[in-house]
């Protein structure tokens, strides 16, 4: 009898299986995701390939590639990828030599002109062409043309201060993935926001929690009063509203921010030219799958998630600032800036510590207890239902060319679960509400 080497296909990759049914419901009938989604290494392996291997994954800040000599090494979906900048823009390649596959760079580094393989010293230009093969021609081969052996390209694009990469050719372009985010956040001039140099603040954490728990925790404010009593004084539950149009993201806004005497978020001046809504709000964008962005009028706190295993995630944390806010390049200016920003920086780190604690606890309960998933709270957890559907789609679709980017909320407040209608809707929602016919009173996803 012939032996089959085919692995059984897991239910979570089958479009027709019941695995995702509780997550595909409308939010008022939906449930949390199954414990395996967070704790099973088999799920994690499939997720690396099907979700991270086919999504637009945030891999860096554009500032990290500001110098043309810079080469970054990033991991996406279990693959190692090189990122660089040429005169024509950002480029990406698999981190593997076209001779016999050797890893070209172990970690971020500066290069002189070419990317050199350490094994037999084949050289590649920064745009990926094979430009030198030492001693290879000492016995020439008729079938060898260096033009056929350039580095394997990877799709790279950018938005605002972020660089994204995608391993999959069928995935829709980044602009489609982002949906209305570019328009929604146009007033911030986000392309110009950069980290401070030298940065007073960048840091890394490694919580013992699945990346999706960190994403979900960022995307809901149900936990605010109990996990973040200090934050809840400034960012009151009743001031939270939805901030969510078409696109692969979940969003909420706090309008107005800083509802009490604390001013931890407001130690720096606001960016120039913000409209009344942007100037009074904190925008919280969880961009699928791996970058969490908290945008305040004077700065943004950014977390890029790098999954390590089912139960472990690296959080790469950075602060970015609008033009004119970040410090002078001299040491004294940088010091002055760091001192002014310290209250805000400490505040974010304290809040993040509280989030890490609760996410680790959630991970332990799911991994060791594994209670069946419970119902989502429609007022607070619609963004999670939206996230679950994105996750289910990436895990089950045969081809991501078929991906349906979520439509988001309709204007007019009908579908906006949450607190009362936003008293200061962002410009895109205000414009849409004034021109849209009244929407029927049904839930959307
Ligand atoms: S493996 Fe890279 S030059 Fe041989
Ligand atoms: Fe939190």
XYZ file of N, CA and C and ligand atoms in Angstrom, residues 217 223 228 355, ligand 2:
13
model
N -6.703 43.496 22.163
C -6.681 44.341 23.348
C -6.567 45.817 22.962
N -12.039 47.102 28.385
C -11.218 46.833 29.565
C -10.684 48.092 30.248
N -6.799 49.971 33.142
C -6.076 51.253 33.062
C -6.825 52.346 33.831
N -1.251 46.552 29.726
C -1.810 45.738 28.645
C -1.067 44.410 28.513
Fe -5.374 48.589 27.116
